[in-house]
XYZ file of C-alpha atoms in Angstrom:
574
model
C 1.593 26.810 -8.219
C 2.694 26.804 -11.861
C 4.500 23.144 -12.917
C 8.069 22.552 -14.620
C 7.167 20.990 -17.827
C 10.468 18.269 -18.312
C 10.387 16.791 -22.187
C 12.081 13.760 -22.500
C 14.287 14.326 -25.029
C 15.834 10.985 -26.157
C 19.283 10.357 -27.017
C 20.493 9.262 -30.827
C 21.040 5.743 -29.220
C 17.599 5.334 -27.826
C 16.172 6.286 -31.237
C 18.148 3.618 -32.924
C 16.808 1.153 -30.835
C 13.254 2.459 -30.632
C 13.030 2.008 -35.051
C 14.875 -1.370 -34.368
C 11.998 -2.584 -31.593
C 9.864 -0.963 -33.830
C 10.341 -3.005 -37.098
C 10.924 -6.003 -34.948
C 7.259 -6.131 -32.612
C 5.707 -3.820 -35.034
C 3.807 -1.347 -32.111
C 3.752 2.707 -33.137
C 7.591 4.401 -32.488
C 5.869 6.411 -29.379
C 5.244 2.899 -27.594
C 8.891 1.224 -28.442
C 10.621 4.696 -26.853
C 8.339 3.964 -23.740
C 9.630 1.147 -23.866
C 13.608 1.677 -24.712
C 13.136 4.056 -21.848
C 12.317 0.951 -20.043
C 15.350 -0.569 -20.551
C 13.381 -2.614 -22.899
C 14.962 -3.288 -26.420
C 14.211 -6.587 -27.463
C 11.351 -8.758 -28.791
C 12.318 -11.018 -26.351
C 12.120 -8.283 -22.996
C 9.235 -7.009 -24.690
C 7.422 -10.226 -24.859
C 8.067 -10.833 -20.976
C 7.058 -7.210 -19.943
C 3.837 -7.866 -22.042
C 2.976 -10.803 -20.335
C 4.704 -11.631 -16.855
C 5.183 -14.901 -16.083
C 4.702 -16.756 -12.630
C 7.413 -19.033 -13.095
C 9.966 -15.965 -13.096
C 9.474 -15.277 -9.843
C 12.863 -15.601 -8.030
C 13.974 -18.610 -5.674
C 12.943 -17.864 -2.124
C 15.259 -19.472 -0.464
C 17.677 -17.117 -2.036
C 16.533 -14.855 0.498
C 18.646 -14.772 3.885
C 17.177 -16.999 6.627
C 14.207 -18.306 4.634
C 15.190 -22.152 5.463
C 15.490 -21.588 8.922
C 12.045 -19.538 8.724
C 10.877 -22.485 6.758
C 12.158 -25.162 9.162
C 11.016 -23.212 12.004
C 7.607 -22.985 10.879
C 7.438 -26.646 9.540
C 8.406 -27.941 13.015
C 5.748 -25.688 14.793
C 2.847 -26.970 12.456
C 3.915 -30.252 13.072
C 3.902 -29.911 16.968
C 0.483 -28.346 16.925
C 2.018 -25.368 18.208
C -0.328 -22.280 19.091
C 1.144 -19.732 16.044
C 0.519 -15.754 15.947
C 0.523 -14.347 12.470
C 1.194 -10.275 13.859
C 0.799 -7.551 11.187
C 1.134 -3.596 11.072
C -2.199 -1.961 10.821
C -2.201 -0.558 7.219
C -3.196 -2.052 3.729
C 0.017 -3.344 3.241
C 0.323 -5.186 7.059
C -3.630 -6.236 6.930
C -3.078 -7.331 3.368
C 0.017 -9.571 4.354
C -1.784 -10.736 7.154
C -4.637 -12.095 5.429
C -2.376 -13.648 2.587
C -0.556 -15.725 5.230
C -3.476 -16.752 7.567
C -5.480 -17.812 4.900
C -2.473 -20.115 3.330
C -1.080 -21.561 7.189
C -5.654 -21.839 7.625
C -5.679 -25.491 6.220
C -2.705 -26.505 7.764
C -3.219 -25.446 11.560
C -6.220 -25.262 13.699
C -4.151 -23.192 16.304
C -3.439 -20.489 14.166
C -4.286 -16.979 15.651
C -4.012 -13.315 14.347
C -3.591 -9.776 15.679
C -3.113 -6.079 14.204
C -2.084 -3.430 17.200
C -4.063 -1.037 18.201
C -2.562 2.444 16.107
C -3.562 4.720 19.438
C -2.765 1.998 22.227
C 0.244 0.270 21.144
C 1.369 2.294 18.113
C 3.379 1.504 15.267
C 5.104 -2.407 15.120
C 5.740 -5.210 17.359
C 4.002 -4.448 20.941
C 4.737 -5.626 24.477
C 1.096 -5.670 24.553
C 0.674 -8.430 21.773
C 3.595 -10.390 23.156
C 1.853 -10.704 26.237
C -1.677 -11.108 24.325
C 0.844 -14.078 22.865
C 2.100 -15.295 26.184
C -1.901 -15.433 27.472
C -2.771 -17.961 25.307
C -0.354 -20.481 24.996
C 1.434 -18.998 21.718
C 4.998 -20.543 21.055
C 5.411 -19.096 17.153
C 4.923 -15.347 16.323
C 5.209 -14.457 12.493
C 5.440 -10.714 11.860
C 4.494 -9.005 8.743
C 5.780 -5.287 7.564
C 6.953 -4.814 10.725
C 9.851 -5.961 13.292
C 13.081 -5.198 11.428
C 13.689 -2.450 14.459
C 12.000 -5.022 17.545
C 15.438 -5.554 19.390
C 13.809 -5.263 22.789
C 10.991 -6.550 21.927
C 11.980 -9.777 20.718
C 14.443 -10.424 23.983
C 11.458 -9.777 25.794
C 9.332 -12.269 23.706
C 12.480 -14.976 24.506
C 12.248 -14.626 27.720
C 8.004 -15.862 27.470
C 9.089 -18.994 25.479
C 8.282 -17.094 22.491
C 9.594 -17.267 19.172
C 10.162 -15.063 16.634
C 9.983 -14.877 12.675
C 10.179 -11.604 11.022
C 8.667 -10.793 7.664
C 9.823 -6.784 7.019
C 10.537 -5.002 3.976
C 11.683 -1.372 5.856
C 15.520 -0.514 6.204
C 17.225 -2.992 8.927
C 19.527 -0.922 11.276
C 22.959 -2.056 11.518
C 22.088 -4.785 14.285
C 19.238 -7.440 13.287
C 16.670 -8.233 16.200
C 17.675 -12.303 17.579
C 14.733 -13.583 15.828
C 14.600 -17.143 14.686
C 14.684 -15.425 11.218
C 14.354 -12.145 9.553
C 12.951 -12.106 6.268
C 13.932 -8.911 4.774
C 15.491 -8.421 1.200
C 17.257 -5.074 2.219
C 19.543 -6.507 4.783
C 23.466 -6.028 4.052
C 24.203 -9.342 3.207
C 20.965 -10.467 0.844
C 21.684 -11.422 -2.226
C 18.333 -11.712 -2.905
C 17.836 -10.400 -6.942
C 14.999 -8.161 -5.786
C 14.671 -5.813 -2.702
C 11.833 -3.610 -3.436
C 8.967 -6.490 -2.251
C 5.963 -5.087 -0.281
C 5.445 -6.417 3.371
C 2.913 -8.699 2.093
C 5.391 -9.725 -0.816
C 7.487 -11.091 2.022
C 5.051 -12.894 3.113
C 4.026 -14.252 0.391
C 7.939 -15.182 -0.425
C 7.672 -17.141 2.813
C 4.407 -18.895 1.882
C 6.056 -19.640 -1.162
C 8.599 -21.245 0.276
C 7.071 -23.036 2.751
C 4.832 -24.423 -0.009
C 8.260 -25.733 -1.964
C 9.394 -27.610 0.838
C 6.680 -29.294 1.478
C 5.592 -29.715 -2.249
C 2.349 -28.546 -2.246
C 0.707 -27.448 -5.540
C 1.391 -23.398 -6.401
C -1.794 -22.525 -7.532
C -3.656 -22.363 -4.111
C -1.020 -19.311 -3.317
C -1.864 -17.774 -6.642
C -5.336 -17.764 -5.590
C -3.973 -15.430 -2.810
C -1.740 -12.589 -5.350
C -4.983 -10.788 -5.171
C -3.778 -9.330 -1.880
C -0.089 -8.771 -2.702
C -1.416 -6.766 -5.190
C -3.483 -4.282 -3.025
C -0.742 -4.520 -0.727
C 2.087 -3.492 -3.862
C -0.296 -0.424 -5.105
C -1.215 0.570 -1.715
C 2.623 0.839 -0.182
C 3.559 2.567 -3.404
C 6.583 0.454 -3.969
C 8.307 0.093 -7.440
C 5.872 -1.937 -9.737
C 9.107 -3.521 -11.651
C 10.975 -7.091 -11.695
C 9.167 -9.374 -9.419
C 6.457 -6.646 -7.948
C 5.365 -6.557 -11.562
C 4.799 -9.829 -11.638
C 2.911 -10.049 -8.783
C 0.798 -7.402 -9.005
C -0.117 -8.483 -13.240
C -1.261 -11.598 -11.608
C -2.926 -10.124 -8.668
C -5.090 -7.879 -10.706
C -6.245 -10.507 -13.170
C -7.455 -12.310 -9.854
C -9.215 -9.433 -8.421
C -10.947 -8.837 -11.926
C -11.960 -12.087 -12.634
C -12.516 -13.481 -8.997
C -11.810 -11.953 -6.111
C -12.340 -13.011 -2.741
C -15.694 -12.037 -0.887
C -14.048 -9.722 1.427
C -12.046 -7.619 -1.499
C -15.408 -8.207 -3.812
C -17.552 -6.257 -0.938
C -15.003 -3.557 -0.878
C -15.359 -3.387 -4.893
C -19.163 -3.451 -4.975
C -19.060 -0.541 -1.814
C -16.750 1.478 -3.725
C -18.782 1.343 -7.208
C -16.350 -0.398 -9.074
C -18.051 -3.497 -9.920
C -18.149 -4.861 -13.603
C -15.016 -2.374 -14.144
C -11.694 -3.389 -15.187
C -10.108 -2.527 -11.479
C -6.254 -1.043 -12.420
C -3.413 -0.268 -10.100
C -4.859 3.320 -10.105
C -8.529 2.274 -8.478
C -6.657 0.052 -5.728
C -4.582 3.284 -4.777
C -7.348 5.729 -4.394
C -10.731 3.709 -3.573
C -9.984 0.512 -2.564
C -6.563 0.960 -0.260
C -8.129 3.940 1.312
C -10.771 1.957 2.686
C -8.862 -0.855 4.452
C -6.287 1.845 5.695
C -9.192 3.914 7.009
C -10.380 0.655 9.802
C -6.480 0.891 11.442
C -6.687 4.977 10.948
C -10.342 5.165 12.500
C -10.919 2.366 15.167
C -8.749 -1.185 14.399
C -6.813 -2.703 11.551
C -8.240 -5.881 12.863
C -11.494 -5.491 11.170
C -9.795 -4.833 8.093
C -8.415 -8.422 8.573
C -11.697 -9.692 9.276
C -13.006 -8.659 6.158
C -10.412 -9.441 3.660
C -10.974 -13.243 5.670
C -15.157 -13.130 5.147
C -16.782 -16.820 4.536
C -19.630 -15.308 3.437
C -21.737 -12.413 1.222
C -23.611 -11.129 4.062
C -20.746 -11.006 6.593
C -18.536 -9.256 3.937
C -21.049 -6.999 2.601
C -21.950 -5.749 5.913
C -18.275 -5.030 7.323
C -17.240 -3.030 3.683
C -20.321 -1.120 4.973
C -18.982 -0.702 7.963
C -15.143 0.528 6.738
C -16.823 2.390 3.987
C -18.037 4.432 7.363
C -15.033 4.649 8.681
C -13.621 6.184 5.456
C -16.109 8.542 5.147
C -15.426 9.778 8.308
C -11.527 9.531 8.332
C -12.659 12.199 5.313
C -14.158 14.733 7.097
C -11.648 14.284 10.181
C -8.559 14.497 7.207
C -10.400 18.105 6.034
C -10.911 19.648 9.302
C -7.009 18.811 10.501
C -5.543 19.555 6.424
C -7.165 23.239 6.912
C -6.059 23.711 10.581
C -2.683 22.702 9.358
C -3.076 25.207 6.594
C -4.115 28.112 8.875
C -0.668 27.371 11.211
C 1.021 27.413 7.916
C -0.809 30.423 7.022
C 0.797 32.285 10.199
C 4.638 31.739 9.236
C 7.062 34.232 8.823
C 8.667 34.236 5.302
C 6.937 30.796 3.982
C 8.998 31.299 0.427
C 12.206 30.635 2.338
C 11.268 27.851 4.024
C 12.696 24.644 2.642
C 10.512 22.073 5.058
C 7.181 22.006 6.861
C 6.664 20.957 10.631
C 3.178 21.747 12.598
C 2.059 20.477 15.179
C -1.319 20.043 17.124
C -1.687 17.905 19.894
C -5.016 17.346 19.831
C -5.523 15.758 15.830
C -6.424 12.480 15.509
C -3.272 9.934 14.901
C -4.884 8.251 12.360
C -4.986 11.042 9.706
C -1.744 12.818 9.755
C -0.041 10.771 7.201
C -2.576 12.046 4.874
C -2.092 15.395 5.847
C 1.449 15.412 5.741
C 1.095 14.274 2.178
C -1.465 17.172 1.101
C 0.951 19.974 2.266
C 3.499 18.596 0.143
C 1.534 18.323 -2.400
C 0.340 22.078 -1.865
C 3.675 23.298 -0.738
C 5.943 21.310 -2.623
C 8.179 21.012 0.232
C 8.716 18.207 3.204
C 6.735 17.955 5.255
C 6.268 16.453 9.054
C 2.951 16.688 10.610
C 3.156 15.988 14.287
C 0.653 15.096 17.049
C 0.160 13.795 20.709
C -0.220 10.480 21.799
C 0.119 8.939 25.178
C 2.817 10.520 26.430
C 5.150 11.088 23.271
C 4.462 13.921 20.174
C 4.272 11.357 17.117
C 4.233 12.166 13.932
C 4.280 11.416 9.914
C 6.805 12.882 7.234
C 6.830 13.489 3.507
C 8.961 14.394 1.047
C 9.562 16.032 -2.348
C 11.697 14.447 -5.083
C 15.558 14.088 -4.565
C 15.174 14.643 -0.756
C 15.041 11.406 1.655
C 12.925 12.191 4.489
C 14.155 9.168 6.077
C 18.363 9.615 6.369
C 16.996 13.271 6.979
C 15.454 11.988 10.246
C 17.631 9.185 10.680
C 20.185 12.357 11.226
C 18.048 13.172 14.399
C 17.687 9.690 15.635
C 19.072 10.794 19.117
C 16.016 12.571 19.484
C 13.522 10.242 18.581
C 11.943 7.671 20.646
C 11.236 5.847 17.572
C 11.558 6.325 13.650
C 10.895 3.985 10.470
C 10.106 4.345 6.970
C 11.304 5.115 3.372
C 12.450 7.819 1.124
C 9.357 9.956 0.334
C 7.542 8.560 3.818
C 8.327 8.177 7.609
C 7.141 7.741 11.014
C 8.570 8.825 14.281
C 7.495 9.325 17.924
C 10.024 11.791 20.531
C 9.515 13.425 23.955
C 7.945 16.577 24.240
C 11.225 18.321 25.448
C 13.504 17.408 22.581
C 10.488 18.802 19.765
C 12.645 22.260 19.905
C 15.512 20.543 18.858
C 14.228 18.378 16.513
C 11.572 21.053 14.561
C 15.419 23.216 14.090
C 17.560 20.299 13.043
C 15.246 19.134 10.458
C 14.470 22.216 9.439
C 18.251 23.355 8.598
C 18.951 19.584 7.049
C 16.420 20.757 4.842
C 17.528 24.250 4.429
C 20.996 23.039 3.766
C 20.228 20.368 1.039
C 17.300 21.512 -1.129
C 17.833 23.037 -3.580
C 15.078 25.869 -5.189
C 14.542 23.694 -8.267
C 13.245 20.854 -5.813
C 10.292 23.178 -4.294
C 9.266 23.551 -8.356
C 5.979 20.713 -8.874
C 7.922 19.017 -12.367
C 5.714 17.107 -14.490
C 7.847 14.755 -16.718
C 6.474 14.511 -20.087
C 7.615 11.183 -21.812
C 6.272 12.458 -25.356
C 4.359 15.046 -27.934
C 1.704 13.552 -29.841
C -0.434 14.835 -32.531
C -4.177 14.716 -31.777
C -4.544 12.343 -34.738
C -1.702 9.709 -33.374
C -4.308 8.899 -30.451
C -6.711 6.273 -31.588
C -7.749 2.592 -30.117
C -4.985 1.050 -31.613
C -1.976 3.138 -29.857
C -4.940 2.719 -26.842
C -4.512 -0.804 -27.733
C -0.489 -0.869 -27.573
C -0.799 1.277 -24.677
C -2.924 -0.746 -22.228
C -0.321 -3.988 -22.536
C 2.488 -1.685 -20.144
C -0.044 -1.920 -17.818
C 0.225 -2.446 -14.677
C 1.281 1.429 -13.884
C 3.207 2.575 -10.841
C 6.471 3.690 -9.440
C 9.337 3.377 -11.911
C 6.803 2.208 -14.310
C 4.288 5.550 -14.390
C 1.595 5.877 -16.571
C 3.155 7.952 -19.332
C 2.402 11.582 -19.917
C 2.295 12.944 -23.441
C 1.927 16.475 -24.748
C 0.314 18.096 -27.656
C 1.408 21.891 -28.835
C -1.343 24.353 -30.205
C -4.022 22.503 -29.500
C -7.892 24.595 -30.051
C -10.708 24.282 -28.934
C -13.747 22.808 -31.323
C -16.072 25.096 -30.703
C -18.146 22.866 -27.794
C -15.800 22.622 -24.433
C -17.356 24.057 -21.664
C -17.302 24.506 -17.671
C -18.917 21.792 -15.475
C -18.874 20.721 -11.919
C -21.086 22.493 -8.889
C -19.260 25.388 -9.115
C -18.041 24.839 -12.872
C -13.964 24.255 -11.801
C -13.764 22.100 -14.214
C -13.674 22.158 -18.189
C -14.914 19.664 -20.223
C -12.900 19.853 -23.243
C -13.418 19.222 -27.287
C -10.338 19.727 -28.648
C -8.469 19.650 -32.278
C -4.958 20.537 -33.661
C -3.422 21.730 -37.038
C -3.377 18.024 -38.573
C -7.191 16.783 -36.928
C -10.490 18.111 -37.446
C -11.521 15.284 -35.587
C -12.334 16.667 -32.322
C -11.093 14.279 -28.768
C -12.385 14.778 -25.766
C -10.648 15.657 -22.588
C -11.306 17.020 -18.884
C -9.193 19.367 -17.320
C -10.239 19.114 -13.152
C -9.751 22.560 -11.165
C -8.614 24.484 -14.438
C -11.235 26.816 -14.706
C -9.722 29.706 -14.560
C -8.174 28.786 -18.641
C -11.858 29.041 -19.826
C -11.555 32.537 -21.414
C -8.477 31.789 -23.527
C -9.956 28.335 -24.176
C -12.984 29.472 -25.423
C -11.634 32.267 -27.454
C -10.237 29.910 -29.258
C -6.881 30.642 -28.999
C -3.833 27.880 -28.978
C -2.525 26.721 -26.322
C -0.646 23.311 -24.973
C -1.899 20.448 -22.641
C 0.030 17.330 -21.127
C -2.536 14.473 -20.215
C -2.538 10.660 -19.511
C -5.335 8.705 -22.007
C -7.754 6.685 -20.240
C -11.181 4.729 -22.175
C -14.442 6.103 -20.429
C -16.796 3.609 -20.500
C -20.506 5.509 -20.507
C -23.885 3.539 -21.494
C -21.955 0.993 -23.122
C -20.144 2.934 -25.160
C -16.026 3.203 -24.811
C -13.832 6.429 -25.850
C -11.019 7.774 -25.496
C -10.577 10.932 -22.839
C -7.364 12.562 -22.238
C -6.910 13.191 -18.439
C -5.163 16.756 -18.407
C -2.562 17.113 -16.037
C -2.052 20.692 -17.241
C -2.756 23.573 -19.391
C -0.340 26.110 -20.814
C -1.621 29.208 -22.157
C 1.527 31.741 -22.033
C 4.512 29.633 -24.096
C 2.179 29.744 -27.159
């Protein structure tokens, strides 16, 4: 699929305030338009991008209900009560878990968690853990990235002596479940100054406050931001405002001393003695605390991130680096069965959305394959299986399409449904998946447009091969951390050669490793260029041509340079 190239072409006022940020901080004009771009045009705003600071992070009791969550809690710790800290079965509900067991640990020896079972309970609050609850004695249920929908549930839970406070960070429906509070900084009438928190960001909001009114020191739930950060890079939330924050702190915490859980799952996944970025949390270590709820339990994911010891932590990141390994192979075998359905559609260029269905693949995988046909198709898609008795399923979307209002639309179909934008869940009965498969297909029909079924890679600026050096590496490193609304930034450089030494690699040489100058450098940088093989013959004949990239350091025998990560290649607009 060829990619939309989009320049960012900035306006006469951005300019004017890039040379002013510019002679003010004194960092290259390519680094002060990142930044303008930002919203960024101060010394000032520049200074507290650079370098978040902890005591920024907002009031939370600004958030609605937090003093009666507070008081709640307070009263429950100080009656011994039995207390349930209840979490979703992903990186972001094990992660928020963890944070707020390990801070309520000290303070209660009655304190009790539980993940539900993905294939027995499914997604969220669970009559089966309320009556787990009700078993033994518990009075006090706190819920993490999940509950925001539990209406029934929680009456039920009421009606067991059971209390309820909900820590959630997914839409609220019009109608709030009768908790004792619901923590959730996208309800209606929040005035809370930032509502793009993970579910362990919540959580940590309420530990946070809980530690105010009681006046303990801060710094034993900074030791914890190691988590919110796995939790903010793993639930791909916006990594701006307060998540920056967090997730700046949580990183220098997991570099300089993590926890013997997350240090096992760094040592399995061979990043140890590397600087671990938002990027390595996102594709090595998330995947492998996701893969214990996608493969057997999330509760063992819990277990680890709480290991005592190096033995007990070493051996259970052995055991989820199994369970990834498999969840692998399973994800491959279900991607190219999905692809072969695919394969047998009438008219696939029309198509404006993606639905298959199989009800025999595994539950645990089809997020992940819903997100690899959009990324092959560029289009929704909704990748549906059976469990129990009900087809469930996992959406994803393309850019400029919510997935979520587009299944919202079909909520009288659906048993169940949650989510975001780009990413949903729902579960229906087998007799309304007719209906469903041809309303979402024509909401999708009706409101995407051909442009959105076009892969666009947004290029923030050109460079000359000269410009890129360990100073702008230097100026370029301090945005860090990267993520939504704060990407890494893509450059692009125009008639670009090759010096005479790039060549194919990999088993099957799909990749290029590339030497590369321009008009204005004989100097040559390197670069790799993954699955772009089939550019060799122009590349090597050396012929022009132009590449967008990010720049990473590669660190190799002790020695550090600079490697441009090519996004892609463009042989034709020469």
């Amino acid at each position: 699929m060829i990619n939309k190239w989009n320049f960012q072409t900035p306006t006469e006022e951005e300019l004017h305030k890039r040379d002013a940020l510019a002679a003010e901080i004194g960092f290259s004009p390519v680094i002060c338009l990142l930044l303008v771009q930002r919203g960024i045009t101060t010394a000032e705003e520049a200074r507290k991008f650079f370098k978040p600071n902890l005591n920024d992070l907002h009031d939370p009791f600004l958030m609605p209900d937090m003093d009666k969550a507070v008081k709640r809690l307070n009263r429950a710790l100080g009656n011994k009560e039995k207390i349930l800290v209840y979490g979703d079965y992903d990186v972001d509900g094990t992660t928020a878990v963890s944070l707020v067991y390990k801070y309520l640990r000290p303070y209660s020896s009655t304190l009790d968690y539980y993940i539900p079972d993905r294939y027995d309970e499914g997604y969220g609050i669970s009559y089966k853990g309320i009556d787990y609850a009700s078993d033994n004695g518990v009075t006090l249920i706190i819920s993490l990235d999940c509950g925001i929908k539990a209406i029934e549930k929680i009456e039920y839970a009421k009606t067991k002596g059971i209390d309820f406070i909900i820590c959630d960070h997914h839409m609220p429906d019009d109608t709030l479940p009768d908790a004792v509070a619901v923590l959730d900084a996208k309800r209606v009438d929040s005035i809370y100054p930032y509502e793009h928190l993970s579910g362990c960001g919540v959580g940590f909001k309420f530990m946070q406050a809980f530690a105010k009114s009681n006046n303990f020191p801060f710094s034993e739930l900074e030791k914890l931001l190691e988590l919110t950060a796995v939790s903010i890079a793993s639930d791909i939330v916006p990594i701006t405002g307060e998540n920056r924050i967090l997730a700046y702190y949580g990183l220098k915490q997991l570099n300089s001393n993590p926890s013997l859980g997350l240090k096992g799952i760094i040592d399995i996944c061979g990043l140890t003695g590397k600087e671990i970025t938002i990027s390595d949390i996102v594709f090595k270590i998330g995947p492998r605390i996701n893969a214990s709820g996608r493969m057997m339990n999330g509760k063992e994911a819990v277990d680890l991130l709480l290991a005592k010891d190096v033995e007990s932590a070493r051996e259970k990141s052995e055991n989820i680096n199994q369970y990834n390994d498999e969840r692998r192979e399973l994800d491959k075998k279900i991607t190219d069965e999905a692809n072969a359905i695919i394969d047998e559609f009438a008219n696939m260029e029309d198509r404006k959305a993606i639905i298959v269905y199989n009800p025999g693949w595994h539950k645990g995988v089809i997020g992940i394959v819903a997100s690899r046909l959009t990324e092959k198709y560029y289009r929704p898609a909704v990748v549906l299986t059976k469990s129990s008795e009900l087809i469930t399923g996992s959406a994803r979307s393309v850019t400029g399409f919510d997935i979520y209002k587009a299944i919202e639309n079909c909520r009288d179909l659906l048993e169940n449904f949650g989510g975001h934008t780009y990413a949903a869940g729902l579960s229906l009965k087998e007799e309304n998946l007719d209906e469903f498969t041809e309303r979402f297909l024509k909401l999708a029909a009706d409101e995407i447009i051909p442009e959105q079924m076009i892969p666009q890679i947004d290029i923030d600026a050109v460079l000359d091969l000269k410009d890129i050096n360990t100073k702008f590496m230097s100026e370029l490193k301090k945005m860090n951390p990267f993520g939504p609304d704060n990407q890494k930034p893509v450059f692009c450089s125009l008639n670009v050669k090759d010096y005479g030494t790039s060549k194919l690699v990999g088993k099957e040489l799909e990749h290029i490793k590339l030497e590369l100058i321009d008009d204005k450098s004989n100097t040559p940088i390197h670069g790799i260029a993954f699955g772009m093989h089939q550019h060799s013959p122009h590349i090597k004949g050396m012929k022009p041509f132009n590449i967008c990239y990010t720049i990473e350091e590669n660190t190799y025998n002790g020695n550090t340079t600079l490697q441009l990560m090519v996004k892609d290649i463009k042989v034709d607009d020469i």
